[in-house]
Amino acid sequence: MQPLLNRLRKFVSWPWAVPVLLALISILAYGLLLPKMGFYWDDLPISWVRYELGAQALTRYFSNNRPVWGLLYQLTTRLFPQVPIYWQIFALFWRWVTAVLVWAIVARLWPKQTRFAFGVSALFLIYPGFNAQWTAFLYSHFFIVLAFFLFSQHCMLWTIPRPSWKLTLLSLFFSALSLWMMEYFFLLELTRVALIWLALRDEGLDSSHRLKRTLQLWWPYLALFAAAVFSRLFIFNNQVYGIGLGSRLKTDFVNTLVSLFITALKSMWTVSAAAWAQAFQLPNPAVNGPRTIASYVVVILVTLAILFFVFWSKAESEMQTKREAWSAVILGLIMLPFASAPFWLTDLPVSLSFPANRSTLPSMFAVSLIAGGLLALIPWMRAHYALLALLIGFAVGRQFLWATDFSRDWDVQKNLFWQMTWRVPGIQPNTLVLMNEGALNFYADNSLSAALTWIYAPKLTTDSGQIPYLLFYPTNRLNGALPSLDKGINLSYDYLVGSFRGSTSQVVSFYYLPPACLRVLDPDIDANNHFIPDQYMMREGAALSSTAWIQTDETAHMPKVYGPEPKHGWCYYFEKADLARQEGNWGQVAQLGDKAFALNDYPNDPSERFVFVEGYAHTGDWQKALDYSIQSHRVSPTYIDPMLCKLWSRIESTTQPSAERESTFMEVRTKFTCLGT
């Protein structure tokens, strides 16, 4: 055992050990479930635009917000196909690169504190304020820009003890890329002066000469920053995220400043203490099964084992003076307000909730410096490293749990669209699709609109400037892009690469809350379906819905990213039966019902039996129709009986009289208290 420990200690002391160790931690936190990941949130619309509509459409997509950043997408999308695993690996690579650059910067600022540099870089790597690593197509490009910024700082620090005009130009070049590509890390450029000042502390300069030298090194970057500001103000102004503070300052200067101060304090608390507290959110047995919880424990233990050999591999103490530790804390505190300021100025929330937690990205370095410095102030070294290891270990475990959430959400989204294509072979163009939120955690309705169009208009071009389909969550869009839920309201929505024009008179409404099947809402029945919670507003959506816009000719084409067609279970037969009901093919409905009820599967929503009840009634199998009605009734008579009465009223008006039919209706009136039937 001792020879093995000695070899591990020797490895840890190797100069390139830190990048290797950071790679291992990256895999534990983010990489174990990569093959099960897909496209999330803005991954869907941007990848659809690039790969399906073409490079020109992508240029148009970014034309009014971040055109230089769009050029980066033009380059990367030539390297990789539209396959999620490629982008997941690519995003993980750049997350690791930024952590390695943080390690290099900290090691240069505190050259004798090797384990401190590793600790800060590890904290940066697994920072739990940001949980969207697996939105890989999008955030790989965020981390590329962050890498440009960090690499520029690292090159600059190299030039301080040994001036080099080549390195200075390289540093300025990557700083310019960061400034012109996106605004997230824009104001962090102003904190570069603090790094220079700190790096000059061992040069033997008095305060005045140190200040002069700092300004000499800083002015090229300040000039570059001023040019970037000028460009954004007068040449290219971001049309999506404008500065909203100016108008409020003009109308109410004092209260606006007070509000800004309170917002700043709250946001800095959010990205620091509140973010790290998330690391200690333990698995929920009601959500995470035994296998996931066991994997979570193993991930933490393996991480702690790695950290043990790093932190206890050398005998010498580190952060030997409080002054060194405080310098890290102060540098982090200087950087922190500059990191969040772009969000205060544009009235965007600094939040830990997805997807708004992208606002924490600029704060990762600052918060990691503060956390690492505060832990280094603990006088007992073993306690310091033990707490640091626990913080890192639990943050890795937390990221792993989020990975399971993302994996599950991708499965749910794939099932959504497979079930939709089973039920809806085609949709008439200019149709508005309404659907409830709540089924998916990591997708906006904008995301699903892209997927909907991708599936139902697979040969779309943007020559006409028209987008044929749009999916809205009523809860998100009502009184905005969706003025009301009344019929006859014309809609126009700009999707950047084209516009949708439709009307609330041409709507198909879906309800999807797994494990129940996706359902096309029936205006006769679902307008009063109290199994649909009020919060989703889909009972109102049901009143607008019509199957007239569902085409039976198969035009839908499932993209390869959604994988092979799932095994045919209950939901497959339900969707196909509902399509057959729409076509009036009652014999097929009954046949599909026989197959569905013979499965080792069952409905997860009592209304899923309704289509088969109607099918059996129309084919004269009144007993089955009654039996399955009774099964649904038993779930919740209060909620189900009014819907059953509506269903049976429709059956009565569309079937031929017979003795068995009349006998069945007498029993229906008795069992379900259908007094008006």
XYZ file of C-alpha atoms in Angstrom:
677
model
C 0.000 0.000 0.000
C 2.786 2.411 0.879
C 4.507 2.158 -2.553
C 1.162 2.979 -4.183
C 0.722 6.016 -1.958
C 4.240 7.156 -2.769
C 3.557 6.876 -6.492
C 0.342 8.856 -6.128
C 2.161 11.563 -4.181
C 4.813 11.684 -6.886
C 2.118 12.030 -9.538
C 0.429 14.892 -7.666
C 3.729 16.788 -7.591
C 4.084 16.440 -11.380
C 3.620 19.879 -13.090
C 0.816 18.632 -15.374
C -0.998 16.702 -12.652
C -3.507 19.499 -12.036
C -5.023 19.474 -15.569
C -5.332 15.681 -15.326
C -6.992 15.873 -11.915
C -9.347 18.595 -13.121
C -10.250 16.376 -16.081
C -11.133 13.521 -13.709
C -13.319 15.810 -11.604
C -14.954 17.127 -14.797
C -15.895 13.615 -15.828
C -17.285 12.766 -12.387
C -19.399 15.931 -12.260
C -20.521 16.248 -15.863
C -19.377 13.347 -17.999
C -20.816 10.122 -16.637
C -24.192 10.509 -18.357
C -23.094 12.290 -21.544
C -24.329 9.500 -23.875
C -27.834 9.992 -22.464
C -27.913 13.756 -23.013
C -29.555 15.648 -25.846
C -30.292 19.213 -26.910
C -31.854 21.586 -24.382
C -33.366 25.065 -24.260
C -31.712 27.277 -26.944
C -29.761 24.284 -28.269
C -32.881 23.296 -30.191
C -33.642 26.536 -32.054
C -30.011 27.468 -32.781
C -29.003 23.995 -33.988
C -32.207 23.730 -36.050
C -31.502 27.095 -37.647
C -27.896 26.217 -38.465
C -28.219 22.634 -39.674
C -31.688 22.693 -41.215
C -32.026 26.252 -42.529
C -28.365 26.907 -43.295
C -25.491 29.224 -42.470
C -27.256 32.283 -43.900
C -30.203 31.750 -41.566
C -27.803 31.508 -38.623
C -26.297 34.862 -39.603
C -29.796 36.327 -39.600
C -30.577 34.722 -36.241
C -27.641 36.531 -34.577
C -27.867 39.700 -36.653
C -29.684 41.815 -34.067
C -27.919 40.724 -30.894
C -24.433 39.151 -31.179
C -23.242 38.972 -34.807
C -19.551 38.398 -33.930
C -20.535 35.547 -31.633
C -22.573 34.170 -34.518
C -19.353 33.888 -36.536
C -18.018 31.551 -33.839
C -21.041 29.276 -34.394
C -20.360 29.359 -38.124
C -16.897 27.953 -37.420
C -17.759 25.317 -34.803
C -20.778 23.967 -36.679
C -18.510 23.199 -39.626
C -16.488 20.963 -37.314
C -19.254 18.940 -35.665
C -22.519 17.411 -36.919
C -25.896 17.818 -35.270
C -25.288 14.940 -32.868
C -25.727 15.685 -29.140
C -22.793 13.586 -27.868
C -20.290 15.551 -29.959
C -21.497 18.810 -28.490
C -21.616 17.416 -24.956
C -17.954 16.414 -25.181
C -17.083 19.737 -26.807
C -18.789 21.701 -24.000
C -17.091 19.600 -21.324
C -13.725 20.214 -22.981
C -14.165 23.980 -22.831
C -15.415 23.834 -19.244
C -12.190 22.002 -18.399
C -10.074 24.481 -20.401
C -11.463 27.443 -18.446
C -10.707 25.665 -15.148
C -7.129 24.988 -16.277
C -6.748 28.664 -17.201
C -8.050 29.703 -13.774
C -5.464 27.394 -12.204
C -2.720 28.951 -14.347
C -3.785 32.507 -13.424
C -4.000 31.783 -9.693
C -0.683 29.921 -9.754
C 0.937 32.962 -11.374
C -0.589 35.382 -8.869
C 0.339 33.180 -5.872
C 3.307 31.162 -7.229
C 4.125 29.355 -3.983
C 0.565 28.249 -3.271
C 0.160 25.233 -5.562
C -2.634 23.529 -3.663
C -4.474 26.809 -3.248
C -4.368 27.279 -7.030
C -5.736 23.780 -7.530
C -8.484 24.361 -4.945
C -9.673 27.589 -6.575
C -9.670 26.009 -10.033
C -11.614 22.988 -8.732
C -14.167 25.287 -7.069
C -14.485 27.163 -10.348
C -14.918 23.908 -12.272
C -17.815 22.558 -10.226
C -19.401 25.881 -9.164
C -22.981 24.892 -8.250
C -24.556 28.269 -9.042
C -24.658 27.191 -12.691
C -26.463 23.945 -13.501
C -26.842 24.132 -17.290
C -23.589 22.529 -18.443
C -25.539 20.009 -20.543
C -27.142 22.738 -22.648
C -24.023 21.962 -24.571
C -24.591 23.416 -28.027
C -25.227 26.829 -26.469
C -22.884 26.908 -23.478
C -19.864 25.455 -25.214
C -19.750 28.823 -26.978
C -20.152 30.711 -23.696
C -17.166 28.870 -22.285
C -15.131 29.501 -25.431
C -15.628 33.252 -24.919
C -14.791 32.893 -21.227
C -11.643 30.976 -22.224
C -10.670 33.870 -24.521
C -11.028 36.284 -21.591
C -9.050 34.099 -19.169
C -6.346 33.321 -21.725
C -5.927 37.047 -22.347
C -5.411 37.597 -18.617
C -2.927 34.749 -18.408
C -0.881 36.105 -21.336
C -0.889 39.529 -19.702
C 0.418 38.146 -16.414
C 3.211 36.390 -18.308
C 4.411 39.743 -19.683
C 4.751 41.445 -16.288
C 8.082 39.875 -15.209
C 9.306 39.393 -18.794
C 7.854 41.977 -21.249
C 6.971 40.622 -24.686
C 5.185 42.604 -27.374
C 4.094 39.360 -29.044
C 2.372 38.112 -25.890
C 0.859 41.547 -25.322
C -0.632 41.556 -28.815
C -1.920 38.014 -28.262
C -3.479 39.085 -24.985
C -5.110 42.125 -26.614
C -6.407 39.992 -29.488
C -8.188 37.527 -27.203
C -9.471 40.362 -25.036
C -10.990 41.914 -28.170
C -12.641 38.611 -29.111
C -14.214 38.399 -25.666
C -15.415 42.022 -25.738
C -16.938 41.938 -29.202
C -18.522 38.485 -29.020
C -20.831 38.907 -26.056
C -21.547 41.181 -23.119
C -21.535 38.653 -20.269
C -17.869 39.182 -19.361
C -17.689 42.747 -20.640
C -17.261 44.697 -17.398
C -14.871 42.115 -15.951
C -12.300 43.711 -18.270
C -12.171 46.645 -15.849
C -10.916 44.336 -13.078
C -7.756 43.568 -15.063
C -6.081 46.504 -13.310
C -6.513 44.722 -9.957
C -4.694 41.638 -11.292
C -1.813 43.806 -12.531
C -1.559 45.622 -9.184
C -1.527 42.314 -7.320
C 1.039 40.773 -9.673
C 3.430 43.711 -9.055
C 3.479 43.248 -5.278
C 6.824 41.404 -5.322
C 8.565 43.787 -7.722
C 10.033 45.902 -4.894
C 8.235 49.071 -6.051
C 6.919 51.757 -3.739
C 3.247 52.672 -4.028
C 3.642 55.523 -6.518
C 5.935 53.581 -8.831
C 3.737 50.522 -8.516
C 0.699 52.602 -9.498
C 2.556 54.108 -12.437
C 3.710 50.684 -13.618
C 0.158 49.333 -13.211
C -1.286 52.086 -15.383
C 1.423 51.582 -18.011
C 0.503 47.913 -18.326
C -3.226 48.540 -18.172
C -3.737 51.402 -20.629
C -3.750 49.299 -23.844
C -6.535 47.150 -22.404
C -8.416 50.211 -21.178
C -8.172 51.741 -24.659
C -9.463 48.501 -26.162
C -12.341 48.481 -23.677
C -13.201 52.098 -24.555
C -13.252 51.161 -28.243
C -15.604 48.268 -27.464
C -17.905 50.591 -25.491
C -17.911 53.082 -28.362
C -18.728 50.280 -30.778
C -21.650 49.062 -28.704
C -23.059 52.542 -28.168
C -22.728 53.998 -31.643
C -21.953 51.249 -34.165
C -23.707 48.158 -32.903
C -26.256 48.355 -30.134
C -27.626 45.039 -28.853
C -31.282 45.180 -29.868
C -32.329 42.313 -27.613
C -30.741 43.346 -24.303
C -30.776 47.112 -23.952
C -29.728 49.108 -20.901
C -32.967 49.787 -19.050
C -31.536 51.719 -16.102
C -31.197 55.092 -17.852
C -34.908 55.863 -18.148
C -35.546 54.960 -14.504
C -32.688 57.183 -13.337
C -34.218 60.116 -15.211
C -37.645 59.661 -13.663
C -36.703 58.638 -10.095
C -32.980 59.053 -9.472
C -32.788 58.421 -5.702
C -35.124 55.433 -5.513
C -33.508 53.894 -8.570
C -30.072 54.125 -6.933
C -31.403 52.607 -3.695
C -33.076 49.819 -5.658
C -29.867 49.230 -7.615
C -27.857 48.969 -4.383
C -30.296 46.456 -2.896
C -30.302 44.467 -6.147
C -26.496 44.410 -6.132
C -26.348 43.066 -2.575
C -28.970 40.413 -3.282
C -27.281 39.265 -6.468
C -23.865 39.025 -4.814
C -25.399 36.928 -2.035
C -27.132 34.776 -4.664
C -23.984 33.980 -6.651
C -21.885 33.309 -3.537
C -23.434 31.933 -0.339
C -26.754 30.824 -1.859
C -24.993 29.169 -4.792
C -22.603 27.151 -2.611
C -25.488 26.138 -0.341
C -26.968 24.275 -3.304
C -24.036 21.862 -3.145
C -25.556 20.400 0.007
C -29.032 19.769 -1.406
C -29.235 16.020 -0.941
C -31.087 13.627 -3.264
C -34.846 13.393 -2.913
C -35.854 9.710 -2.619
C -39.248 10.553 -4.129
C -37.512 11.763 -7.306
C -34.145 10.012 -7.312
C -34.288 6.236 -7.169
C -31.926 3.952 -5.215
C -29.576 3.548 -8.181
C -29.197 7.310 -8.642
C -28.640 7.861 -4.931
C -26.021 5.086 -4.812
C -24.252 6.606 -7.827
C -24.354 10.020 -6.142
C -22.647 8.617 -3.063
C -19.978 6.862 -5.153
C -19.272 10.048 -7.135
C -18.722 12.016 -3.925
C -16.496 9.322 -2.386
C -14.318 9.047 -5.499
C -13.981 12.843 -5.623
C -12.977 12.940 -1.954
C -10.402 10.211 -2.572
C -8.840 12.278 -5.381
C -8.791 15.387 -3.209
C -7.259 13.504 -0.289
C -4.132 12.690 -2.286
C -3.901 16.229 -3.621
C -4.254 18.041 -0.322
C -2.234 15.636 1.807
C 0.498 14.873 -0.714
C 2.958 17.485 0.593
C 4.073 18.220 4.084
C 4.606 21.973 3.772
C 1.839 24.325 4.739
C 0.332 26.761 2.279
C -1.170 30.211 2.489
C 1.400 30.777 5.210
C 0.177 34.299 5.956
C -3.292 35.707 6.336
C -2.201 38.489 4.013
C -2.011 36.058 1.078
C -5.437 34.632 1.841
C -6.966 38.078 2.238
C -5.476 39.201 -1.071
C -7.438 36.421 -2.806
C -10.642 37.377 -0.982
C -10.213 41.067 -1.799
C -9.489 40.361 -5.470
C -12.670 38.259 -5.611
C -14.691 41.007 -3.913
C -13.374 43.570 -6.410
C -14.376 41.348 -9.328
C -17.797 40.356 -7.979
C -19.818 43.550 -8.626
C -18.302 43.928 -12.105
C -19.374 40.355 -12.877
C -23.055 40.964 -12.123
C -23.349 44.600 -13.224
C -24.358 43.796 -16.855
C -27.475 42.101 -15.494
C -28.399 44.952 -13.137
C -28.034 47.463 -15.968
C -30.308 45.482 -18.284
C -32.895 44.620 -15.602
C -32.221 40.901 -15.955
C -32.466 38.714 -12.849
C -29.404 37.203 -11.209
C -30.914 33.889 -10.222
C -30.038 30.277 -9.435
C -33.056 28.987 -11.361
C -32.755 27.559 -14.851
C -32.333 29.200 -17.334
C -31.657 32.514 -15.572
C -28.657 31.024 -13.740
C -26.571 31.793 -16.811
C -26.250 35.140 -15.028
C -23.883 33.466 -12.549
C -21.270 32.602 -15.199
C -19.284 35.868 -14.968
C -19.105 35.499 -11.160
C -17.575 32.003 -11.103
C -13.939 33.129 -10.885
C -14.629 35.817 -8.287
C -16.714 33.535 -6.087
C -14.112 30.759 -6.282
C -11.372 33.172 -5.179
C -13.485 34.351 -2.248
C -14.371 30.817 -1.152
C -10.795 29.574 -1.523
C -9.390 32.584 0.323
C -11.868 32.370 3.208
C -11.161 28.666 3.689
C -7.408 29.420 3.628
C -7.921 31.741 6.597
C -8.746 28.725 8.783
C -5.626 28.364 10.953
C -5.715 24.568 11.246
C -4.564 23.293 7.849
C -6.263 19.880 8.061
C -9.621 21.507 8.834
C -9.093 23.907 5.951
C -8.463 21.139 3.437
C -11.179 18.899 4.869
C -13.800 21.615 4.446
C -12.516 22.443 0.971
C -12.674 18.780 -0.025
C -16.223 18.430 1.324
C -17.366 21.546 -0.520
C -15.883 20.322 -3.795
C -17.094 16.752 -3.269
C -20.705 17.690 -2.552
C -20.718 20.200 -5.423
C -19.589 17.393 -7.765
C -22.412 15.225 -6.403
C -24.914 18.031 -6.918
C -23.829 18.470 -10.533
C -24.194 14.711 -11.057
C -27.773 14.869 -9.747
C -28.542 17.697 -12.136
C -27.121 15.538 -14.911
C -29.742 12.890 -14.106
C -32.444 15.575 -14.316
C -31.247 16.662 -17.741
C -31.080 13.068 -18.954
C -34.626 12.451 -17.776
C -35.873 15.643 -19.432
C -34.393 14.626 -22.777
C -36.262 11.313 -22.571
C -39.491 13.146 -21.752
C -39.038 15.491 -24.705
C -38.301 12.637 -27.105
C -41.444 10.848 -25.915
C -43.445 14.034 -26.379
C -42.620 14.328 -30.056
C -42.811 10.610 -30.823
C -46.292 10.540 -29.325
C -47.187 13.708 -31.235
C -46.188 12.177 -34.578
C -48.160 9.005 -33.770
C -51.259 11.069 -33.054
C -50.729 13.904 -35.546
C -49.233 12.803 -38.875
C -49.379 16.355 -40.237
C -50.454 19.852 -39.240
C -51.874 22.479 -41.550
C -49.461 25.425 -41.908
C -50.097 28.607 -39.917
C -51.433 26.567 -36.993
C -50.788 27.742 -33.448
C -50.057 24.894 -31.032
C -50.897 25.442 -27.367
C -49.443 23.207 -24.666
C -49.022 23.236 -20.925
C -45.705 23.809 -19.259
C -44.681 21.645 -16.301
C -43.725 18.481 -18.150
C -40.271 19.724 -19.102
C -37.837 21.610 -16.899
C -35.128 22.579 -19.362
C -37.108 23.773 -22.373
C -38.946 26.988 -23.171
C -41.864 27.104 -25.591
C -39.469 28.802 -28.037
C -37.319 25.665 -27.856
C -40.245 23.395 -28.617
C -41.431 25.657 -31.450
C -38.152 24.946 -33.221
C -38.574 21.200 -32.742
C -42.215 21.353 -33.871
C -41.282 23.133 -37.110
C -38.269 20.877 -37.574
C -40.580 17.828 -37.464
C -43.601 19.106 -39.379
C -41.804 21.255 -41.970
C -38.618 19.232 -42.590
C -37.941 20.898 -45.971
C -38.503 24.454 -44.783
C -36.432 27.277 -46.227
C -36.441 30.888 -45.074
C -36.825 32.336 -48.571
C -40.390 33.370 -47.811
C -39.555 34.637 -44.331
C -42.454 32.576 -42.961
C -42.423 30.082 -40.078
C -45.434 27.734 -40.466
C -45.875 26.612 -36.846
C -45.575 28.103 -33.403
C -45.890 26.499 -29.966
C -46.892 28.628 -26.988
C -47.313 28.003 -23.291
C -50.402 30.151 -22.521
C -49.057 30.863 -19.038
C -45.943 32.466 -20.557
C -47.497 34.289 -23.489
C -50.964 35.450 -22.428
C -51.366 39.245 -22.535
C -48.150 39.437 -24.536
C -47.454 37.629 -27.792
C -50.788 35.867 -27.169
C -53.211 38.751 -26.521
C -56.064 36.566 -25.305
C -57.585 33.096 -25.422
C -60.585 34.257 -27.434
C -61.164 33.074 -30.977
C -60.477 35.333 -33.929
C -57.338 37.034 -32.572
C -54.639 37.482 -35.221
C -51.079 36.674 -34.159
C -47.679 37.702 -35.457
C -44.475 36.488 -33.846
C -40.892 37.205 -34.937
C -38.723 34.095 -34.692
C -35.599 35.964 -35.915
C -35.167 33.729 -38.968
C -38.771 34.294 -40.005
C -42.194 35.288 -38.732
C -45.231 33.257 -37.785
C -48.633 34.617 -38.721
C -51.712 32.858 -37.481
C -54.891 33.182 -35.493
C -56.514 31.845 -32.341
C -59.149 30.441 -34.709
C -56.593 27.919 -36.005
C -55.339 26.107 -32.904
C -54.460 22.589 -31.833
C -54.107 22.223 -28.058
C -52.133 19.462 -26.363
C -51.874 18.390 -22.758
C -48.779 16.503 -21.631
C -47.908 15.589 -18.079
C -45.989 12.283 -17.970
C -46.330 9.472 -17.170
C -49.719 10.162 -18.794
C -49.813 10.204 -22.601
C -49.836 13.303 -24.759
C -53.446 14.214 -25.547
C -55.033 16.396 -28.189
C -57.573 18.263 -26.083
C -61.226 17.727 -26.907
C -63.182 21.005 -26.684
C -66.411 19.139 -25.827
C -64.883 17.309 -22.874
C -61.641 18.961 -21.772
C -63.018 22.496 -21.494
C -64.353 21.269 -18.114
C -61.628 18.757 -17.295
C -60.560 19.541 -13.738
C -57.763 17.002 -13.909
C -56.016 19.802 -15.825
C -54.785 22.229 -13.136
C -55.996 25.827 -13.375
C -52.406 27.095 -13.474
C -51.799 25.707 -16.973
C -54.802 27.520 -18.540
C -55.286 24.555 -20.855
C -59.018 24.180 -20.229
C -59.304 27.559 -21.943
C -56.868 26.243 -24.548
C -59.099 23.214 -25.094
C -62.010 25.474 -26.042
C -59.910 26.821 -28.959
C -58.668 23.435 -30.142
C -59.865 21.649 -33.255
C -58.764 18.489 -35.020
C -59.646 20.165 -38.332
C -56.042 21.379 -38.525
C -54.615 17.874 -38.058
C -53.810 16.318 -41.420
C -53.994 12.551 -41.757
C -51.423 12.530 -44.578
C -48.064 11.815 -42.985
C -45.806 14.836 -43.438
C -44.037 14.647 -40.064
C -40.433 13.462 -40.122
C -38.610 12.704 -36.881
C -35.036 14.068 -36.847
C -32.222 11.619 -36.156
C -31.392 13.319 -32.849
C -34.578 11.833 -31.373
C -33.244 8.354 -31.905
C -35.092 5.186 -32.902
C -38.830 4.920 -32.444
C -39.687 3.812 -28.889
C -41.233 0.459 -28.141
C -44.978 0.477 -28.738
C -46.727 0.552 -25.391
C -49.986 1.933 -24.041
C -49.380 5.474 -25.323
C -48.718 4.275 -28.873
C -52.071 2.493 -29.054
C -53.818 5.401 -27.359
C -52.429 7.924 -29.869
C -53.224 5.749 -32.869
C -56.737 5.072 -31.545
C -57.342 8.792 -31.068
C -56.227 9.405 -34.663
C -58.580 6.634 -35.853
C -61.406 8.231 -33.826
C -60.753 11.520 -35.636
C -61.089 9.665 -38.958
C -64.286 7.941 -37.798
C -62.683 4.513 -38.108
C -64.394 2.980 -35.087
C -63.474 -0.583 -35.930
C -59.783 0.320 -35.812
C -60.316 2.127 -32.506
C -61.808 -1.045 -31.009
C -59.041 -3.251 -32.427
C -56.378 -0.936 -30.995
C -58.242 -0.976 -27.696
C -58.104 -4.772 -27.551
C -54.339 -4.640 -28.091
C -53.822 -1.819 -25.596
C -55.757 -3.443 -22.753
C -53.954 -6.751 -23.357
C -50.594 -5.094 -22.615
C -48.763 -5.229 -19.334
C -49.350 -1.473 -19.274
C -52.173 0.833 -18.265
C -53.455 4.427 -18.579
C -52.001 7.023 -16.232
C -54.894 9.409 -16.823
C -58.487 8.111 -16.574
C -59.541 10.127 -19.633
C -57.187 8.009 -21.779
C -59.882 5.301 -21.710
C -62.437 7.639 -23.293
C -61.375 7.048 -26.883
C -61.777 3.298 -26.405
C -65.130 3.753 -24.658
C -66.324 5.674 -27.701
C -64.848 3.111 -30.085
C -66.467 0.128 -28.357
C -69.811 1.948 -28.228
C -69.725 2.663 -31.961
C -68.902 -0.968 -32.739
C -71.743 -2.240 -30.536
C -69.609 -3.614 -27.690
C -71.636 -1.768 -25.080
C -70.444 -3.839 -22.146
C -66.793 -2.974 -22.720
C -67.728 0.668 -23.201
C -69.536 0.628 -19.854
C -66.851 -1.356 -18.020
C -64.041 1.011 -19.037
C -66.229 4.005 -18.179
C -66.726 2.566 -14.693
C -62.960 2.077 -14.301
C -62.397 5.755 -15.109
C -65.269 6.797 -12.821
C -63.672 5.018 -9.850
C -60.545 7.177 -10.087
C -62.382 10.354 -9.102
C -66.179 10.499 -9.498
C -66.245 14.234 -8.786
C -63.909 15.108 -11.637
C -64.569 12.263 -14.051
C -68.371 11.965 -14.003
C -69.105 15.341 -15.693
C -66.641 14.390 -18.447
C -68.144 10.907 -18.809
C -71.583 12.442 -19.097
C -70.377 14.703 -21.911
C -68.790 11.704 -23.627
C -71.905 9.555 -23.357
C -74.076 12.419 -24.540
C -71.967 12.558 -27.679
C -72.163 8.783 -28.072
C -75.962 8.945 -27.763
C -76.190 11.532 -30.547
C -73.934 9.597 -32.936
C -75.011 5.938 -32.525
C -78.038 4.012 -33.715
C -80.780 2.966 -31.244
C -80.885 -0.612 -29.994
C -82.137 -2.461 -26.950
C -78.614 -3.005 -25.605
C -77.803 0.655 -26.230
C -80.842 1.845 -24.272
C -80.067 -0.537 -21.420
C -76.499 0.757 -21.273
C -77.662 4.374 -21.214
C -79.999 3.680 -18.302
C -77.050 2.321 -16.336
C -74.867 5.275 -17.368
C -77.470 7.734 -16.073
C -77.637 5.871 -12.786
C -73.940 5.290 -12.154
C -72.608 8.669 -13.298
C -75.616 10.829 -12.314
C -75.921 12.147 -15.850
C -79.232 13.821 -15.150
C -79.253 15.806 -18.374
C -78.283 12.903 -20.633
